Coordinates of C-alpha atoms in Angstrom, one line a residue:
Q1 CA 89.7 163.6 231.4
F2 CA 91.3 161.1 229.1
Q3 CA 94.5 160.8 227.1
V4 CA 94.1 160.4 223.3
A5 CA 96.3 157.7 221.9
R6 CA 99.2 159.0 219.7
V7 CA 99.7 157.1 216.5
G8 CA 102.3 159.1 214.7
G9 CA 105.3 157.7 216.5
E10 CA 107.5 154.8 215.6
Y11 CA 106.2 151.3 216.1
N12 CA 107.8 149.3 218.9
P13 CA 107.1 145.6 218.6
N14 CA 108.2 145.1 222.2
M15 CA 105.8 147.6 223.6
L16 CA 103.3 145.0 224.7
E17 CA 105.9 143.2 226.8
S18 CA 107.0 146.2 228.8
Q19 CA 103.6 147.8 229.4
A20 CA 100.1 146.9 230.3
Y21 CA 97.9 146.9 227.2
S22 CA 94.3 148.1 227.5
L23 CA 91.8 149.2 224.9
Y24 CA 88.7 151.3 225.6
R25 CA 85.7 152.5 223.7
L26 CA 84.3 155.9 224.7
N27 CA 80.6 156.3 224.4
Y28 CA 79.8 159.9 225.6
E29 CA 80.6 159.7 229.3
E30 CA 80.8 155.9 229.5
K31 CA 84.1 154.1 229.2
V32 CA 83.8 150.4 228.1
S33 CA 86.8 148.1 228.3
L34 CA 87.3 146.0 225.2
P35 CA 88.8 142.5 225.8
I36 CA 91.9 141.5 223.9
S37 CA 92.6 137.8 223.3
D38 CA 96.1 136.2 223.7
D39 CA 96.1 135.5 220.0
E40 CA 95.6 139.1 219.1
L41 CA 98.4 140.1 221.5
D42 CA 100.7 137.6 219.9
E43 CA 99.8 138.8 216.4
S44 CA 100.4 142.4 217.4
K45 CA 103.9 141.5 218.8
N46 CA 104.8 139.9 215.5
Q47 CA 103.8 142.8 213.3
E48 CA 106.7 144.8 211.8
Q49 CA 105.2 148.2 211.2
D50 CA 107.3 151.4 210.9
V51 CA 104.6 153.6 212.3
L52 CA 101.7 153.0 214.6
A53 CA 99.4 154.8 212.2
V54 CA 100.2 152.2 209.5
A55 CA 99.3 149.4 211.8
L56 CA 96.0 151.2 212.7
A57 CA 95.2 151.8 209.0
N58 CA 95.9 148.1 208.2
R59 CA 93.6 146.9 211.0
M60 CA 90.8 149.3 209.9
T61 CA 91.2 148.0 206.3
E62 CA 90.8 144.4 207.6
L63 CA 87.6 145.3 209.5
Y64 CA 86.3 147.3 206.5
A65 CA 86.8 144.3 204.2
D66 CA 84.2 142.3 206.1
T67 CA 81.5 144.9 205.4
D68 CA 79.2 145.3 202.3
F69 CA 80.8 148.6 201.4
G70 CA 83.1 148.7 198.4
P71 CA 86.4 150.7 198.3
M72 CA 86.1 154.5 198.1
E73 CA 87.0 156.2 194.8
K74 CA 90.5 157.6 194.9
I75 CA 90.6 161.4 195.1
L76 CA 93.7 161.6 192.8
L77 CA 94.9 159.4 190.0
P78 CA 98.5 158.2 190.0
P79 CA 100.9 160.9 188.8
L80 CA 101.7 161.0 185.1
D81 CA 104.8 159.0 184.1
E82 CA 107.7 161.2 183.1
K83 CA 108.3 158.9 180.1
I84 CA 105.2 158.1 178.0
P85 CA 105.8 156.5 174.6
V86 CA 103.9 158.4 171.8
Q87 CA 102.3 155.1 170.8
K88 CA 100.4 155.1 174.1
V89 CA 98.4 158.2 173.2
L90 CA 97.6 157.2 169.6
Y91 CA 94.3 155.7 168.5
G92 CA 96.0 152.9 166.7
N93 CA 99.5 152.4 165.3
N94 CA 98.3 150.9 161.9
W95 CA 99.1 153.9 159.7
K96 CA 98.3 151.9 156.5
E97 CA 94.7 151.5 157.6
N98 CA 94.5 155.1 158.9
W99 CA 95.6 156.4 155.5
K100 CA 92.6 154.8 153.8
I101 CA 90.1 156.9 155.8
G102 CA 88.8 159.8 153.8
W103 CA 87.6 163.2 155.1
K104 CA 84.0 162.3 154.6
E105 CA 84.4 159.1 156.7
R106 CA 86.3 161.0 159.4
W107 CA 83.5 163.5 159.6
A108 CA 80.7 160.9 159.6
A109 CA 82.6 158.9 162.3
G110 CA 82.3 161.9 164.7
W111 CA 85.7 163.5 163.9
V112 CA 87.8 161.1 165.9
E113 CA 87.5 157.7 167.3
K114 CA 86.1 158.0 170.9
K115 CA 87.5 156.3 173.9
E116 CA 85.1 155.4 176.7
Q117 CA 87.3 156.6 179.5
S118 CA 87.6 160.1 178.2
E119 CA 84.9 162.4 177.0
A120 CA 87.6 165.0 176.1
V121 CA 88.7 162.8 173.2
S122 CA 85.4 163.2 171.4
E123 CA 85.8 167.0 171.3
A124 CA 88.8 166.9 169.0
S125 CA 88.2 167.8 165.4
M126 CA 88.8 165.5 162.4
F127 CA 92.2 167.2 161.8
S128 CA 94.0 167.0 165.1
A129 CA 96.8 165.0 166.7
P130 CA 97.2 163.5 170.2
I131 CA 100.6 164.3 171.6
G132 CA 100.5 163.5 175.3
L133 CA 98.3 162.9 178.3
L134 CA 96.6 165.5 180.4
D135 CA 96.2 165.3 184.2
S136 CA 92.7 166.7 184.7
L137 CA 91.9 167.1 188.5
A138 CA 88.5 168.6 187.7
T139 CA 87.2 165.6 185.8
H140 CA 89.4 163.0 187.5
T141 CA 90.7 161.7 184.2
Q142 CA 94.0 161.6 182.2
P143 CA 92.8 162.0 178.6
P144 CA 95.0 162.6 175.5
L145 CA 95.9 166.1 174.7
H146 CA 95.2 167.1 171.1
I147 CA 96.8 169.8 169.0
D148 CA 93.7 170.7 167.1
F149 CA 94.2 172.5 163.8
L150 CA 90.5 173.2 163.2
K151 CA 89.8 174.9 166.6
Q152 CA 91.4 177.6 168.7
G153 CA 92.8 179.6 165.8
G154 CA 94.5 176.6 164.1
H155 CA 98.0 177.4 165.2
A156 CA 100.1 176.2 168.2
M157 CA 103.2 177.3 170.1
I158 CA 105.3 175.7 172.9
V159 CA 107.8 177.6 175.0
G160 CA 110.5 176.2 177.2
A161 CA 114.1 176.6 178.4
P162 CA 116.9 174.6 176.7
Q163 CA 116.7 170.8 177.0
T164 CA 113.1 170.8 178.2
G165 CA 111.5 169.0 175.2
K166 CA 110.6 171.5 172.4
T167 CA 112.2 169.6 169.6
F168 CA 110.9 166.3 171.0
F169 CA 107.5 167.8 170.9
L170 CA 107.8 168.6 167.2
E171 CA 108.9 165.0 166.5
T172 CA 106.1 163.6 168.6
L173 CA 103.5 165.8 166.8
C174 CA 105.0 164.8 163.4
Y175 CA 104.8 161.0 164.2
S176 CA 101.2 161.4 165.4
L177 CA 100.2 163.3 162.3
V178 CA 101.9 160.9 159.7
N179 CA 100.5 157.9 161.6
N180 CA 96.9 159.2 161.1
Y181 CA 97.0 161.1 157.7
S182 CA 98.2 160.2 154.3
P183 CA 100.5 162.5 152.2
S184 CA 97.4 163.4 150.1
Q185 CA 95.8 164.7 153.2
L186 CA 98.8 166.3 154.9
N187 CA 102.0 168.2 153.8
M188 CA 104.6 169.5 156.2
Y189 CA 107.6 171.8 156.1
V190 CA 110.2 172.2 158.9
L191 CA 112.3 175.3 159.5
S192 CA 114.9 174.6 162.1
F193 CA 117.0 177.2 163.9
A194 CA 118.0 174.7 166.6
G195 CA 120.5 172.4 164.9
R196 CA 119.8 169.2 162.9
G197 CA 117.7 167.4 165.4
L198 CA 114.7 167.2 162.9
D199 CA 116.7 166.0 159.9
A200 CA 115.2 162.5 160.4
L201 CA 111.8 163.8 159.2
Q202 CA 113.2 164.6 155.7
G203 CA 112.6 161.1 154.4
L204 CA 108.9 161.1 155.0
P205 CA 106.6 161.6 152.0
H206 CA 104.6 164.1 154.0
V207 CA 107.6 166.4 154.5
G208 CA 108.5 168.6 151.6
S209 CA 111.7 170.0 153.1
V210 CA 113.6 170.3 156.4
I211 CA 115.2 173.8 156.0
E212 CA 118.0 175.0 158.2
G213 CA 117.9 178.6 159.4
T214 CA 120.9 179.6 157.3
E215 CA 119.2 178.3 154.0
T216 CA 117.7 181.7 153.2
E217 CA 116.8 180.8 149.6
K218 CA 114.8 177.7 150.6
F219 CA 113.2 179.7 153.4
Q220 CA 112.0 182.4 151.0
R221 CA 110.9 179.8 148.4
L222 CA 108.8 178.2 151.1
L223 CA 107.0 181.5 152.0
R224 CA 106.3 182.2 148.3
H225 CA 105.0 178.7 147.9
L226 CA 102.6 179.2 150.8
E227 CA 101.4 182.6 149.4
N228 CA 100.9 181.0 146.0
E229 CA 99.0 178.2 147.6
I230 CA 96.7 180.6 149.3
D231 CA 95.9 182.4 146.1
A232 CA 95.2 179.2 144.2
R233 CA 92.9 177.9 147.0
K234 CA 91.0 181.2 147.1
G235 CA 90.0 180.6 143.5
A236 CA 89.1 177.0 144.0
F237 CA 87.0 177.8 147.1
S238 CA 85.2 180.6 145.3
E239 CA 84.4 178.3 142.4
A240 CA 83.2 175.6 144.8
G241 CA 81.2 178.1 146.9
V242 CA 82.9 177.1 150.2
K243 CA 84.5 179.2 152.9
D244 CA 87.4 176.9 154.1
L245 CA 89.4 173.8 153.3
T246 CA 87.2 171.6 155.6
E247 CA 84.1 172.4 153.6
Y248 CA 86.0 172.0 150.3
N249 CA 87.3 168.6 151.2
L250 CA 83.8 167.5 152.2
S251 CA 82.3 168.8 148.9
E252 CA 81.1 166.4 146.2
G253 CA 83.1 166.2 143.0
V254 CA 86.5 167.5 144.3
S255 CA 89.6 165.4 144.8
G256 CA 90.6 167.2 148.0
L257 CA 93.6 169.3 149.0
P258 CA 96.1 168.6 151.8
Y259 CA 96.4 170.6 155.0
I260 CA 99.8 172.2 155.2
I261 CA 101.7 172.5 158.5
V262 CA 104.8 174.6 159.0
M263 CA 107.0 173.8 162.0
I264 CA 109.4 176.5 163.1
D265 CA 111.9 175.4 165.8
N266 CA 113.4 178.2 167.9
F267 CA 111.5 181.1 166.5
G268 CA 113.7 183.7 168.4
E269 CA 116.5 183.2 165.9
L270 CA 114.4 184.8 163.2
R271 CA 114.8 188.1 165.0
N272 CA 118.5 187.5 165.7
M273 CA 119.2 186.7 162.0
E274 CA 117.2 189.8 160.9
Y275 CA 114.6 188.0 158.9
D276 CA 112.3 191.1 159.1
D277 CA 110.6 190.7 155.8
E278 CA 110.1 187.0 156.4
Q279 CA 108.5 187.7 159.8
L280 CA 106.0 190.0 158.1
A281 CA 105.2 187.3 155.6
I282 CA 104.7 184.7 158.3
N283 CA 102.3 187.0 160.2
K284 CA 100.3 187.6 157.0
I285 CA 100.0 183.8 156.4
L286 CA 99.2 183.3 160.1
K287 CA 96.2 185.7 159.8
S288 CA 94.8 184.3 156.5
G289 CA 96.2 180.8 156.2
R290 CA 94.0 178.9 158.6
E291 CA 90.8 179.0 156.4
Y292 CA 93.0 177.7 153.5
G293 CA 94.4 174.9 155.5
I294 CA 97.8 176.4 156.3
H295 CA 98.8 176.1 160.0
F296 CA 102.0 176.9 162.0
V297 CA 103.5 175.2 165.0
I298 CA 106.2 177.4 166.7
T299 CA 108.7 176.7 169.5
A300 CA 110.7 179.3 171.4
L301 CA 113.0 179.5 174.4
Q302 CA 110.9 182.2 176.1
G303 CA 107.7 184.1 175.4
S304 CA 109.5 187.3 174.5
D305 CA 111.2 185.5 171.6
I306 CA 107.8 185.6 169.8
P307 CA 106.6 189.1 168.9
Y308 CA 103.3 190.1 170.3
K309 CA 101.8 190.5 166.8
T310 CA 102.7 186.8 166.2
S311 CA 101.8 185.3 169.5
N312 CA 98.5 187.1 169.6
L313 CA 97.4 185.0 166.6
I314 CA 98.2 181.7 168.4
Q315 CA 95.7 180.5 171.0
Q316 CA 97.0 176.9 171.6
R317 CA 99.9 177.4 174.0
L318 CA 102.0 175.0 176.0
A319 CA 104.7 176.1 178.5
L320 CA 107.5 173.7 179.5
D321 CA 109.9 174.5 182.3
L322 CA 110.7 178.2 182.3
T323 CA 113.5 180.1 183.9
D324 CA 111.2 183.1 184.7
R325 CA 108.1 181.8 186.6
S326 CA 106.2 185.0 185.8
E327 CA 106.1 184.0 182.1
Y328 CA 103.5 181.3 182.9
V329 CA 100.9 183.9 183.6
L330 CA 101.6 185.7 180.4
L331 CA 101.6 182.6 178.3
I332 CA 98.9 180.3 179.7
G333 CA 97.0 182.4 182.3
R334 CA 96.8 182.5 186.0
M335 CA 97.5 179.2 187.7
S336 CA 96.5 178.0 191.2
M337 CA 100.1 176.8 191.8
T338 CA 103.1 179.1 191.2
D339 CA 105.6 177.6 193.6
F340 CA 106.8 174.3 192.2
D341 CA 110.1 172.5 191.4
S342 CA 111.5 172.4 188.0
L343 CA 109.4 170.4 185.6
P344 CA 110.8 167.2 184.1
A345 CA 111.5 167.1 180.4
G346 CA 108.3 167.0 178.4
R347 CA 106.1 168.1 181.3
C348 CA 104.2 171.3 180.5
F349 CA 101.2 173.5 181.4
V350 CA 98.5 173.9 178.8
K351 CA 96.5 177.0 178.3
M352 CA 93.0 176.0 179.3
T353 CA 90.4 177.2 181.9
P354 CA 92.0 176.5 184.3
P355 CA 95.5 175.6 183.0
Q356 CA 96.2 171.9 183.2
I357 CA 99.4 169.7 183.3
C358 CA 100.4 167.5 180.4
Q359 CA 103.2 165.0 179.8
I360 CA 104.2 165.0 176.1
G361 CA 104.8 161.6 174.6
L362 CA 108.3 160.5 173.8
P363 CA 109.1 160.5 170.1
V364 CA 110.3 157.5 168.3
G365 CA 114.0 157.1 167.7
K366 CA 116.1 157.6 164.6
D367 CA 116.1 153.9 163.9
T368 CA 112.3 153.9 163.7
W369 CA 112.3 156.9 161.4
S370 CA 114.9 155.2 159.1
L371 CA 112.7 152.1 158.8
L372 CA 109.3 154.0 158.6
S373 CA 110.2 156.7 156.1
P374 CA 111.1 154.4 153.1
E375 CA 108.1 152.2 153.8
M376 CA 105.7 155.2 153.9
T377 CA 107.4 156.6 150.8
S378 CA 106.9 153.4 148.9
H379 CA 103.3 153.1 150.0
A380 CA 102.5 156.8 149.1
G381 CA 103.5 156.3 145.5
E382 CA 103.3 159.7 143.6
S383 CA 101.6 161.4 146.5
K384 CA 104.4 163.5 148.1
A385 CA 104.8 167.1 149.4
V386 CA 106.5 169.5 147.1
A387 CA 110.2 170.0 148.0
M388 CA 111.8 173.4 148.3
E389 CA 115.0 173.4 146.3
E390 CA 117.7 176.0 145.7
L391 CA 118.5 177.0 142.1
S392 CA 121.5 175.3 140.7
T393 CA 124.6 177.4 140.1
D394 CA 126.0 175.0 137.6
I395 CA 123.7 174.0 134.7
S396 CA 124.6 173.3 131.1
L397 CA 122.8 174.6 128.0
L398 CA 122.0 171.0 127.0
E399 CA 120.2 170.5 130.4
L400 CA 118.2 173.7 129.8
L401 CA 117.2 172.5 126.3
E402 CA 116.1 169.1 127.8
L403 CA 114.0 170.9 130.4
E404 CA 112.4 173.1 127.8
S405 CA 111.5 170.1 125.7
E406 CA 110.0 168.3 128.7
G407 CA 107.9 171.3 129.5

């Protein structure tokens, strides 16, 4: 019989003075005594370790360092930071250079600039936006997560409790998009039912209008604009002999048309405000709009805020911290972990196989938007998204005559 040494207790630096200290090596039934020099004893006395296991691990590390073996690969990467600036996930912050890249160049370049450390990046299409970092345990990587508008149905939604990062997600997505695409390649419209947190986007040349939920006339004008755009593009695609906007923009002899993205913040308010006809119009555009370059990004407080007929058309799904844990299964699929603490702001599960964790990049502040918007507007020239305006209730006959003469 022998007693196995216990190394989980607290380290006592005076242990060697109060007890005899012997070290043995067991080789089957033979016990061999290992000599310990006075220098080693003195060194052990001077070590200040909290736990014996730590001292043992340090000693093993020292012995291992003298061998020809390199360090073992770590099983897990460090946890994702809770605050990741959006600039960290972009492919470059030089928007002026990015705007010069045409669709044919993007296609020829392999859709998106590749990064050596992540094969997942190369899978993104030429119209996509990195918005955060994934933590992939299967591939032992932390690649960027893309919202891809040419794959997985072309639309996206993110669901989360209040103050979990839904509006920040839209800001981050917007910054990623305008950093990579010019106003001639991308137009955006924002419909906000969650306050005025997205008003800073109004100054961008890409953004036609930021519409509040109570601005019914602007909302309805936007839907008619999208429907008219689909009809116009149907004719253009038929004449060019192409099936979708990607093929059209890659065709010879065409000037190209912009992709259109509609962001709806807090979709549940559509139902509360009885926008029944508008919901039907949105569903119709969701079904047919993708091939004509019209895509939706929707946020909601909970999955039930988005009708099944709508959510069924959206395959790209992200779930922030949710009050009801059972919603994760309905939104993104069955997860290996269901018992976890509340997620920090911006941390979400992404619908994949299996679902993966992502940290969404932090958006830029209002000061950055206020500096960036006029610079981009000046650089864009005449290339701007069409604004949705309300009809004036006070217009003179002289103004009408001037408008008629201009027309």
